[in-house]
Short mmCIF file of C-alpha atoms (C1' of nucleotides) in Angstrom, two decimals:
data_model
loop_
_atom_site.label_atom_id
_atom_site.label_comp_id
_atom_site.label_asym_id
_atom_site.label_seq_id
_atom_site.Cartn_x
_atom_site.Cartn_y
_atom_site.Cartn_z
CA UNK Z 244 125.96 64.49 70.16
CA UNK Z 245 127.40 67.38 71.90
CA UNK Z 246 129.32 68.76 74.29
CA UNK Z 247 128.16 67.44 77.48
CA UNK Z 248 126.93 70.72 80.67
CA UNK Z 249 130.29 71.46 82.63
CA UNK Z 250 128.97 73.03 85.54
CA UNK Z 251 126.89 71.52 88.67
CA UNK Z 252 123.73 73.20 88.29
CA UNK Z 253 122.90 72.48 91.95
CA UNK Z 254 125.91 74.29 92.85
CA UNK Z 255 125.52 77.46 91.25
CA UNK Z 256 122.39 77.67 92.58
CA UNK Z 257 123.51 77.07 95.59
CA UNK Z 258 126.16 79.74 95.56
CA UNK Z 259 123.57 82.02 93.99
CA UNK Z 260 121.31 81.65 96.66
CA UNK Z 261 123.59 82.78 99.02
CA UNK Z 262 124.51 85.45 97.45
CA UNK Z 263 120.76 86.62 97.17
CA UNK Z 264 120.42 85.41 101.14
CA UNK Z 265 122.97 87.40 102.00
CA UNK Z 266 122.87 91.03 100.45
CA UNK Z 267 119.34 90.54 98.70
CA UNK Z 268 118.47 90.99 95.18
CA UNK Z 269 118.80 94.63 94.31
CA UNK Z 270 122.87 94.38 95.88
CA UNK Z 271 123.15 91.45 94.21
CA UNK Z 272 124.87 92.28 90.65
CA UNK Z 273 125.08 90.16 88.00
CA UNK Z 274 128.99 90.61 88.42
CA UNK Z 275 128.84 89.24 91.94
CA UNK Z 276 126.77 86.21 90.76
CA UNK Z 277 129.80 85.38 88.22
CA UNK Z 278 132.46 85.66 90.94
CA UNK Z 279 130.44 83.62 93.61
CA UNK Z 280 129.25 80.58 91.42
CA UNK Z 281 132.78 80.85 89.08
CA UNK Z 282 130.32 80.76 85.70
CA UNK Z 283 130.87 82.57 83.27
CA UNK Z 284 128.67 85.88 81.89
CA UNK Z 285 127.08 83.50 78.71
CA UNK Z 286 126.60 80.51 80.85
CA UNK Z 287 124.51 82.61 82.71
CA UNK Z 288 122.36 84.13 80.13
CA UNK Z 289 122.46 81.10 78.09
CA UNK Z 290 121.09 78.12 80.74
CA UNK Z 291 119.37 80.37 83.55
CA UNK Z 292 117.67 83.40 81.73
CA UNK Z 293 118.08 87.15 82.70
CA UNK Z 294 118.50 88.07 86.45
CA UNK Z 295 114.72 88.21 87.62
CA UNK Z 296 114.60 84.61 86.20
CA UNK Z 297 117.82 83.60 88.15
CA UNK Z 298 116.75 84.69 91.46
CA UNK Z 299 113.58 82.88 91.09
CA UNK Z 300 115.10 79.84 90.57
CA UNK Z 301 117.15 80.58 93.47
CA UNK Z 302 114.32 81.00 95.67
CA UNK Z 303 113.29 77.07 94.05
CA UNK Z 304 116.58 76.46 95.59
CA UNK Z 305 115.92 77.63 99.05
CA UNK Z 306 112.50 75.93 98.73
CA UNK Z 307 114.19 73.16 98.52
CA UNK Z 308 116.29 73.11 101.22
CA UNK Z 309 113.38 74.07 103.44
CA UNK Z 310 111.11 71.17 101.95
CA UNK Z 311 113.91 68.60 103.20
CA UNK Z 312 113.87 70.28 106.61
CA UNK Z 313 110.24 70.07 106.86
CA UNK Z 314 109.97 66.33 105.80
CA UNK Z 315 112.82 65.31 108.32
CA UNK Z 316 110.90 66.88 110.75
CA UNK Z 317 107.53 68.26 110.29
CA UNK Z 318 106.92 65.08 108.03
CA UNK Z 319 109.04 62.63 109.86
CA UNK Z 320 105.91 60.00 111.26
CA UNK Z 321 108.67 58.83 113.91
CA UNK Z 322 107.83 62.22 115.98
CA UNK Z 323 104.94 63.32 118.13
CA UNK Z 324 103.22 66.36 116.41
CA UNK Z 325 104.92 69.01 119.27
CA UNK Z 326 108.18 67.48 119.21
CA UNK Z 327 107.82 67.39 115.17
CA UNK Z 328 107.48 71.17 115.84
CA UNK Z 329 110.12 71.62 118.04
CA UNK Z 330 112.71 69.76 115.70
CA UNK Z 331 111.35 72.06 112.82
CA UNK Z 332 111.78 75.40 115.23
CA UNK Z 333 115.19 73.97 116.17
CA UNK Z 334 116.24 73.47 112.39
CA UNK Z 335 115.18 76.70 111.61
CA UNK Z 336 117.22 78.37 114.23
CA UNK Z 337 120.29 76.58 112.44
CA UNK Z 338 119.14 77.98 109.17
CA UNK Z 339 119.27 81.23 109.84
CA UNK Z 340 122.36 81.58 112.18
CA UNK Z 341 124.63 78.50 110.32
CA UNK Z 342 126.43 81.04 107.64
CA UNK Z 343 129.79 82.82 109.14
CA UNK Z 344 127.26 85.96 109.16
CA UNK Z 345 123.86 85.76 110.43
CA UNK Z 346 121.48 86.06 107.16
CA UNK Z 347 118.25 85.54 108.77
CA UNK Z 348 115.78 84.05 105.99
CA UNK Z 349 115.78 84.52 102.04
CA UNK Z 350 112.17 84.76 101.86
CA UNK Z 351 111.73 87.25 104.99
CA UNK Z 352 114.44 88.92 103.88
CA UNK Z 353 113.04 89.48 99.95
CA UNK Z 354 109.37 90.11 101.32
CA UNK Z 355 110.92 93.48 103.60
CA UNK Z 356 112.88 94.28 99.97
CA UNK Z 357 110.88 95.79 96.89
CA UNK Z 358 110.89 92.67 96.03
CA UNK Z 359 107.60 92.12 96.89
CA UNK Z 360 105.80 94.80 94.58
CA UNK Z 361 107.06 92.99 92.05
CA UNK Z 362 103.47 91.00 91.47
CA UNK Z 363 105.36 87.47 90.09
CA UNK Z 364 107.63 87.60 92.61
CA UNK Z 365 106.14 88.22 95.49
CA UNK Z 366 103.66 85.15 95.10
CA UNK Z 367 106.26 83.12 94.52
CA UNK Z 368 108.05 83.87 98.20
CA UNK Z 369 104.58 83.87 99.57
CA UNK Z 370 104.01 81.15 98.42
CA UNK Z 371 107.11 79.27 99.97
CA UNK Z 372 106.35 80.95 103.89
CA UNK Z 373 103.01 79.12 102.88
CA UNK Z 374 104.47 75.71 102.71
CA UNK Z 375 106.13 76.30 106.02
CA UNK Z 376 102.64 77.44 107.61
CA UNK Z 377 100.89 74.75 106.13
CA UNK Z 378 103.61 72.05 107.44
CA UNK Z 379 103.27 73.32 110.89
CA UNK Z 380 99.18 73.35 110.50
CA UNK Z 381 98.99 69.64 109.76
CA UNK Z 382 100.93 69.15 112.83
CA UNK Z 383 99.17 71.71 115.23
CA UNK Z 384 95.78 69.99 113.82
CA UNK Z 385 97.08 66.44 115.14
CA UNK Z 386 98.41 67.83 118.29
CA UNK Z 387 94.78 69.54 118.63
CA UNK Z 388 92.80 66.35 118.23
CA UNK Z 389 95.22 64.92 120.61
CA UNK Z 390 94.01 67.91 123.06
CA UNK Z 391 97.49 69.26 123.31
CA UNK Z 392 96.99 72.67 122.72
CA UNK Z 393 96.00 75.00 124.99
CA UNK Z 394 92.49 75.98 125.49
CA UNK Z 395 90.74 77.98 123.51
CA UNK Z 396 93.47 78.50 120.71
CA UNK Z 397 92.90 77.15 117.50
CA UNK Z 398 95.19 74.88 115.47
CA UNK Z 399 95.11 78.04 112.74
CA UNK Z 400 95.80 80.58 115.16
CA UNK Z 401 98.49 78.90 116.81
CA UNK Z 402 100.18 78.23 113.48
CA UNK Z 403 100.08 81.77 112.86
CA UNK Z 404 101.54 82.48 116.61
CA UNK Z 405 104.53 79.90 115.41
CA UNK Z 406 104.95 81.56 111.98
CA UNK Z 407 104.56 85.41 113.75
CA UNK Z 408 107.37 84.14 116.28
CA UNK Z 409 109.83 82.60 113.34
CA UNK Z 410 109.60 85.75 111.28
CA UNK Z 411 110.72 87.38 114.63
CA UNK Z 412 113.66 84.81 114.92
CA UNK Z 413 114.19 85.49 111.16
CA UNK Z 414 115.07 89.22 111.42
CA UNK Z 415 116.76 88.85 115.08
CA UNK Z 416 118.79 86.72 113.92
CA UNK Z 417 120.21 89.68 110.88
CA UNK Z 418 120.55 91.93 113.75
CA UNK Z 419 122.95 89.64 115.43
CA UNK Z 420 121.14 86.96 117.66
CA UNK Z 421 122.69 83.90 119.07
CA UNK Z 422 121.52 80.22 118.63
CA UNK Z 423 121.08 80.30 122.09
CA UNK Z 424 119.30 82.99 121.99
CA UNK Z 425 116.86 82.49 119.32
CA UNK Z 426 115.90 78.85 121.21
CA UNK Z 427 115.06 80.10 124.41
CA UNK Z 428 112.76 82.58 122.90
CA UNK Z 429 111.02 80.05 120.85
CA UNK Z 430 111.34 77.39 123.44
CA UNK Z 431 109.13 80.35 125.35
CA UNK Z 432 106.29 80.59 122.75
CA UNK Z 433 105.77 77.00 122.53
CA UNK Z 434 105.31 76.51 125.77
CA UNK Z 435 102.44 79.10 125.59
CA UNK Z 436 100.67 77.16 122.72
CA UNK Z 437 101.27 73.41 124.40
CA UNK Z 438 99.07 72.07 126.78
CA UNK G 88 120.46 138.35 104.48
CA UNK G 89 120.13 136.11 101.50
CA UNK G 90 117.18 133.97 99.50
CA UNK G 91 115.17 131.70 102.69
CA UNK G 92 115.30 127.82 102.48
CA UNK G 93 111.89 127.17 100.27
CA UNK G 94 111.94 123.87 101.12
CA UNK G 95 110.66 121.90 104.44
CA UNK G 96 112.73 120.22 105.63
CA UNK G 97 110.72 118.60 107.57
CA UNK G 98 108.23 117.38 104.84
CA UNK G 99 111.17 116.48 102.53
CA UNK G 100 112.82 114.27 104.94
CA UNK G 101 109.23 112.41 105.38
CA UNK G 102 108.59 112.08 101.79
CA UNK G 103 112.30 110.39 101.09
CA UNK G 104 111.90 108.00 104.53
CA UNK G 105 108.87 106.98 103.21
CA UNK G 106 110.37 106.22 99.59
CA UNK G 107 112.99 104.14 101.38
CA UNK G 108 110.64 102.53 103.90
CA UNK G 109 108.64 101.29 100.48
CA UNK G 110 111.20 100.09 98.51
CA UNK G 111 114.01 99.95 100.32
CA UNK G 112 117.90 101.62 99.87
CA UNK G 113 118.88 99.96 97.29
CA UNK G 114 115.79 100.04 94.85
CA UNK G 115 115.60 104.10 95.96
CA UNK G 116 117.38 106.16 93.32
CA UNK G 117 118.45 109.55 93.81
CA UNK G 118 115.46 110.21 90.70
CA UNK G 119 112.66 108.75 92.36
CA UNK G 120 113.49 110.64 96.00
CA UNK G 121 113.90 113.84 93.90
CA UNK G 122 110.07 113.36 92.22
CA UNK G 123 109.05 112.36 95.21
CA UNK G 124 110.19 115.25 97.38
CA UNK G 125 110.11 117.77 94.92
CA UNK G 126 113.22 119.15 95.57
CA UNK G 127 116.22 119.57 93.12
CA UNK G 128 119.19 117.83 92.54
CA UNK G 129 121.26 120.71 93.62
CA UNK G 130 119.20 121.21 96.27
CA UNK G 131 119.32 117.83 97.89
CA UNK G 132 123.38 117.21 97.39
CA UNK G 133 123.53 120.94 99.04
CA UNK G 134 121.30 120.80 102.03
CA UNK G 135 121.33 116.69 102.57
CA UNK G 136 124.75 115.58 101.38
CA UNK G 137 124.83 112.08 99.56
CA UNK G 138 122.29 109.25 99.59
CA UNK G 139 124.03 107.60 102.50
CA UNK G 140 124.35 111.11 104.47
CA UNK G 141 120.31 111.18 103.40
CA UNK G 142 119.31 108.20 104.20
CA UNK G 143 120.49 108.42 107.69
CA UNK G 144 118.77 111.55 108.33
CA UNK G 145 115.64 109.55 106.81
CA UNK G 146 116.23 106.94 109.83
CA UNK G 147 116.55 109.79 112.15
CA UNK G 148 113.12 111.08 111.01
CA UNK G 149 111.86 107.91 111.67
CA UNK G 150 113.17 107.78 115.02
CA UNK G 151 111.45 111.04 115.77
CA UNK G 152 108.20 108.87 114.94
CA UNK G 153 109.14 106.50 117.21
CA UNK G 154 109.88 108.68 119.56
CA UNK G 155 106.39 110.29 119.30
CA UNK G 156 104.58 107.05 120.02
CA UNK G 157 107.07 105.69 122.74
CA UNK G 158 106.43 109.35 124.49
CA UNK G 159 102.66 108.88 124.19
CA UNK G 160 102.04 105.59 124.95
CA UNK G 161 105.32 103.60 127.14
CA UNK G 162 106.28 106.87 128.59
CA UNK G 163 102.49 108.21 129.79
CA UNK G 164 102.52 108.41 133.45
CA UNK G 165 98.54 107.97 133.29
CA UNK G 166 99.23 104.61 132.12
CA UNK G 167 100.00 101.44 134.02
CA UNK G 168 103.10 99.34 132.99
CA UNK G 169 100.73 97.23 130.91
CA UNK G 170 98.41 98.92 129.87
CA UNK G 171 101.28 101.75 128.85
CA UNK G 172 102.92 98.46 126.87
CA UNK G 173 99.25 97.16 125.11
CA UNK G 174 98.88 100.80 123.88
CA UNK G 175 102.54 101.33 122.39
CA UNK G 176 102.21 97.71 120.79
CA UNK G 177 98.81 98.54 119.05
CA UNK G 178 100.23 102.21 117.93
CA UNK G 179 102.95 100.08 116.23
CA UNK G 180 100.50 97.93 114.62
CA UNK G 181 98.71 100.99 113.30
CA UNK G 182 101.93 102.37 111.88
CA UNK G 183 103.17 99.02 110.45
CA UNK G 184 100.18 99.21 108.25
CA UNK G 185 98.45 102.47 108.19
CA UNK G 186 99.85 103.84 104.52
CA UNK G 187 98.04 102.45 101.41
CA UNK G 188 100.20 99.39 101.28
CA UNK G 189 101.66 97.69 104.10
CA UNK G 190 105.08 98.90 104.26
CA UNK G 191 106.41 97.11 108.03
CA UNK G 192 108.63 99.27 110.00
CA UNK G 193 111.61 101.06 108.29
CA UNK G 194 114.56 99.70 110.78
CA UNK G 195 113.47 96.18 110.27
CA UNK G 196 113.03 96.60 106.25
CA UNK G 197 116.62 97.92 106.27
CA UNK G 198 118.04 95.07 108.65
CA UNK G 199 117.05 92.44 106.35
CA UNK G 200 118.32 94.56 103.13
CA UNK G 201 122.10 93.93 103.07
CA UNK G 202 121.96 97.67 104.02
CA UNK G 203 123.23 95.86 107.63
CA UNK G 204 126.60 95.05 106.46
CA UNK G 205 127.53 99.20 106.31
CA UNK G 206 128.97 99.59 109.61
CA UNK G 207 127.78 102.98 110.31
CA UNK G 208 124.19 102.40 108.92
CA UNK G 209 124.18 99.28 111.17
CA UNK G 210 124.70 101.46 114.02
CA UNK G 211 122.77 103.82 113.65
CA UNK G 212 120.06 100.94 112.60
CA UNK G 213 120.12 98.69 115.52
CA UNK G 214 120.40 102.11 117.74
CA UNK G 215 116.77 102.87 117.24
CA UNK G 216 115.96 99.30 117.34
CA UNK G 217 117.48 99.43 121.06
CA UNK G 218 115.37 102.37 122.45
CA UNK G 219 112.44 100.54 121.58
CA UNK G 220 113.72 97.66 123.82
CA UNK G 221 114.49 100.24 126.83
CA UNK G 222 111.20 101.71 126.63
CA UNK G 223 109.12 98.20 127.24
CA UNK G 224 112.01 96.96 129.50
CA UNK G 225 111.43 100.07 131.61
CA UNK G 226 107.72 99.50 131.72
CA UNK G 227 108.54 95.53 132.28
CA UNK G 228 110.39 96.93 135.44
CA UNK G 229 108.19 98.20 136.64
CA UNK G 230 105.25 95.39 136.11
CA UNK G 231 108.21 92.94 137.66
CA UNK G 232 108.42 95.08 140.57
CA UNK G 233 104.98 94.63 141.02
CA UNK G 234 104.58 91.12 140.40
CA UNK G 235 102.58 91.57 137.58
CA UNK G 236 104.99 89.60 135.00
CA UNK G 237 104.26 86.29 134.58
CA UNK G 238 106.69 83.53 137.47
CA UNK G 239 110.00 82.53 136.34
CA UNK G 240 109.61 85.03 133.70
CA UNK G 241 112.68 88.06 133.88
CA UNK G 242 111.73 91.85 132.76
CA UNK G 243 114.70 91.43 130.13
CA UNK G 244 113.31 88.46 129.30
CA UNK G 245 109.85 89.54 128.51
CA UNK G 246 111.32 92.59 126.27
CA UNK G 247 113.25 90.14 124.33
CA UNK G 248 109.70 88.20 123.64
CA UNK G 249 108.25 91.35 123.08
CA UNK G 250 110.79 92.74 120.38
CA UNK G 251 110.79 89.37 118.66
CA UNK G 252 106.93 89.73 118.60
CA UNK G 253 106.63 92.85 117.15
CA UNK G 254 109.53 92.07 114.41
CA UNK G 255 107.68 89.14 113.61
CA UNK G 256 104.27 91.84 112.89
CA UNK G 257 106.36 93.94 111.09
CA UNK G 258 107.24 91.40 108.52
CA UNK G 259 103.82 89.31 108.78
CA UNK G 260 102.25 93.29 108.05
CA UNK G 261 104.43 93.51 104.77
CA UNK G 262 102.95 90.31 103.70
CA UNK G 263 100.02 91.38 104.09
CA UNK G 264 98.14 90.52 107.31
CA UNK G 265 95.35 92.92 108.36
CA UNK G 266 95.60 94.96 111.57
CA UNK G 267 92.98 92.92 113.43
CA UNK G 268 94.87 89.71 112.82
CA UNK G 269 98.35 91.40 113.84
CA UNK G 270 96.61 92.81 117.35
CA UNK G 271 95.45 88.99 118.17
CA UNK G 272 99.18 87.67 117.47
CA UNK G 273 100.25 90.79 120.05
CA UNK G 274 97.30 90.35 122.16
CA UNK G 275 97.96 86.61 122.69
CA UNK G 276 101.95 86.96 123.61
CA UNK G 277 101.05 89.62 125.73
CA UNK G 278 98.67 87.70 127.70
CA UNK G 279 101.47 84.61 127.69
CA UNK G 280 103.84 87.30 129.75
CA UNK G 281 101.27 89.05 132.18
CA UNK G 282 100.07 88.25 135.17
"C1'" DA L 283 119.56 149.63 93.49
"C1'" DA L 284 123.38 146.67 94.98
"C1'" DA L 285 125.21 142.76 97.34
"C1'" DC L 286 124.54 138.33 98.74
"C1'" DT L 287 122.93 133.79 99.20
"C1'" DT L 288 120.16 130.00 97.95
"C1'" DT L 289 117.15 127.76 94.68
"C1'" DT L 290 116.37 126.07 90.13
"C1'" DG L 291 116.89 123.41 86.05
"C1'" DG L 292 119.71 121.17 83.35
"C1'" DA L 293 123.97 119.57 81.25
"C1'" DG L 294 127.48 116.49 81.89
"C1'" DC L 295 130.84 113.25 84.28
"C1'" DG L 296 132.50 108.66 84.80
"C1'" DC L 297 131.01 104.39 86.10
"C1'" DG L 298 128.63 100.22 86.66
"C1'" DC L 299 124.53 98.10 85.48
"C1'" DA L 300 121.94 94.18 82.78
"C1'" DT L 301 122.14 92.35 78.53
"C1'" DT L 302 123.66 90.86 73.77
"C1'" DG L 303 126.81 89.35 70.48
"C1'" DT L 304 130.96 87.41 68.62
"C1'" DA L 305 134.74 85.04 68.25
"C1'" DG L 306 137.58 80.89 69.36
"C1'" DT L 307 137.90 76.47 71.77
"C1'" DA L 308 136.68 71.96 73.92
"C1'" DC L 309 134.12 67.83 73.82
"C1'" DA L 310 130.56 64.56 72.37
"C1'" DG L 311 128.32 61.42 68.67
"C1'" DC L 312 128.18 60.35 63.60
"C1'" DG P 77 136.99 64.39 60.06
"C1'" DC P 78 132.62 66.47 60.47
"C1'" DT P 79 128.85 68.35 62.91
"C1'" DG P 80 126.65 70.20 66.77
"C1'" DT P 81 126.57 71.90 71.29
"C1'" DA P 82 128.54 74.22 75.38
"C1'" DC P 83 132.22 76.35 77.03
"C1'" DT P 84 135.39 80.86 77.65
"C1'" DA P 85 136.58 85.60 77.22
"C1'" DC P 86 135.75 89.84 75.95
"C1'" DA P 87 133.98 93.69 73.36
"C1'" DA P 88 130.11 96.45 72.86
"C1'" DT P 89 125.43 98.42 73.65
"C1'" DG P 90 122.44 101.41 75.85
"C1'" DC P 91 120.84 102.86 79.99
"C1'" DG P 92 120.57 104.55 84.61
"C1'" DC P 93 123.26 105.30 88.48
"C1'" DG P 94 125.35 108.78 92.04
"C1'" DC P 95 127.31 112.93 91.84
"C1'" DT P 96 129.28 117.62 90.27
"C1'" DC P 97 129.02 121.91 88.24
"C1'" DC P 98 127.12 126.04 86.17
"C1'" DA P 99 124.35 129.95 84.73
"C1'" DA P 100 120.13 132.05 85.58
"C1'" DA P 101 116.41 133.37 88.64
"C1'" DA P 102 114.53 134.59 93.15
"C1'" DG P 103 114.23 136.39 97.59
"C1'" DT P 104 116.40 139.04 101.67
"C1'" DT P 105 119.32 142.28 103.42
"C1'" DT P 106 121.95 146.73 103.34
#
DNA sequence: AAACTTTTGGAGCGCGCATTGTAGTACAGC
DNA sequence: GCTGTACTACAATGCGCGCTCCAAAAGTTT
């Protein structure tokens, strides 16, 4: 009937996203989101709404990526609930160190932006570092039933101890962290949650 | 000789850090740091220089801050190594959230802007990031002399845990944890360091 | 009072911003 | 071929940006 979308929606995103990740959303201009995902000024306005719209979707797109992290690890029934953990922690090292520059996280990063007094947006990146929180709960929860957390910390504490110590990892990572780095310290806090 | 300064400077260069340590560098026009200093235009290209010039003497303000509360708390002879640590790490809590919102800490809102890719703003950034560190690694010091730093555990080390700690605060405060949850999450690494 | 310096308030600069609109063109189904 | 949609490219809009400049007012010194 017509002619059929030319560009790969999943791409642009993509590119978008990093864009975002890397100098956040006020930096970002719409010029620099034409010359990273190669669409043109319509295509923008026509299939993803004005900017505010765009970067939300973005932040779908990160969700994304950090939903398939957390169900091949977090999720993934093949794995103990600490070494579940551990694979997450591990991934999420990657993440934030993988790019040629360190970006650290999008959601950390848009939370310590104005971002976050915007009222719409700032439940929506909430409610992504909620997903992550709740992912490592179920897990903490299994490994407390199974008596492997220390004593006297509770499966919602030590989630929060995890998520406290990722944020860290998040912004250390922006200041110029190594992989190896990054591991040891984490490696460090699990050890004080695991019995 | 000729008409005084009627600003001060001092309160100026408080009102403007804490303009930028809301929203940010990017989201802080010149308009909004003129209403909320209540300075002039003229006044502010005259006595500050640009926005970039301004903003850095904004991060040096905050340093002095800093500065205060290291003085007072890491660097008070009355005070054991850890206890001198415990107090500096629950005067940062109190200034991560004490303002009406929950703005984190300044250098770590500005790290995770793209602000970081500025060479000389990076500097001068991770600068006052690194006098934090020396301030708990010379209290760590001395607790290591002392054997009061947990086996197998290295002063560097333990500052490294710390830092990462108290970035993780600074973001969890700007998403809105209360103080009392913050000072568990510090409260329970400390305890995973000391001995 | 005169000389001098700084503040004040505002006008104005050029530029880039987000956004809209308008052509012309390419590709699908009828 | 016709119709309908999605593409490209660019002009244009209006606004706010950082920044400069100026004339008038204000305070301090001589």
């Amino acid at each position: 009937m017509a002619r059929p979308v030319e560009f790969d929606e999943d791409k642009v995103l993509t590119y978008a996203m990093e864009q975002f990740w890397r100098e956040g959303y006020e930096a970002s201009s719409v010029q620099k989101l034409l010359d990273c995902t190669g669409i043109n000024r319509g295509t923008l306005y026509n299939s993803f709404g004005d900017k505010d719209t765009f970067f939300k979707s973005c932040i779908d797109q990160y969700n994304k990526v950090v939903d398939t992290q957390i169900a091949a690890t977090l999720e993934n029934s093949k794995l103990g609930p600490w070494e579940a953990i551990e694979a997450y922690l591990d991934e999420t090292v990657l993440n934030v160190t993988n790019k040629r520059r360190s970006m650290g996280c999008l959601l950390v990063n848009s939370v310590c932006e104005s971002i976050n007094y915007d009222k719409e947006m700032r439940k929506v990146v909430r409610g992504s570092l909620s997903t992550m929180r709740k992912g490592l709960l179920a897990r903490l929860n299994e490994a407390h039933k199974n008596r492997k957390v220390k004593k006297g910390v509770s499966a919602e504490f030590a989630a929060e101890v995890l998520m406290n110590s990722l944020h860290g990892i998040r912004v250390n990572s922006r200041d110029g962290k190594t992989p190896k780095q990054l591991k040891e310290l984490i490696k460090f806090n699990v050890a004080s949650l695991k019995k």
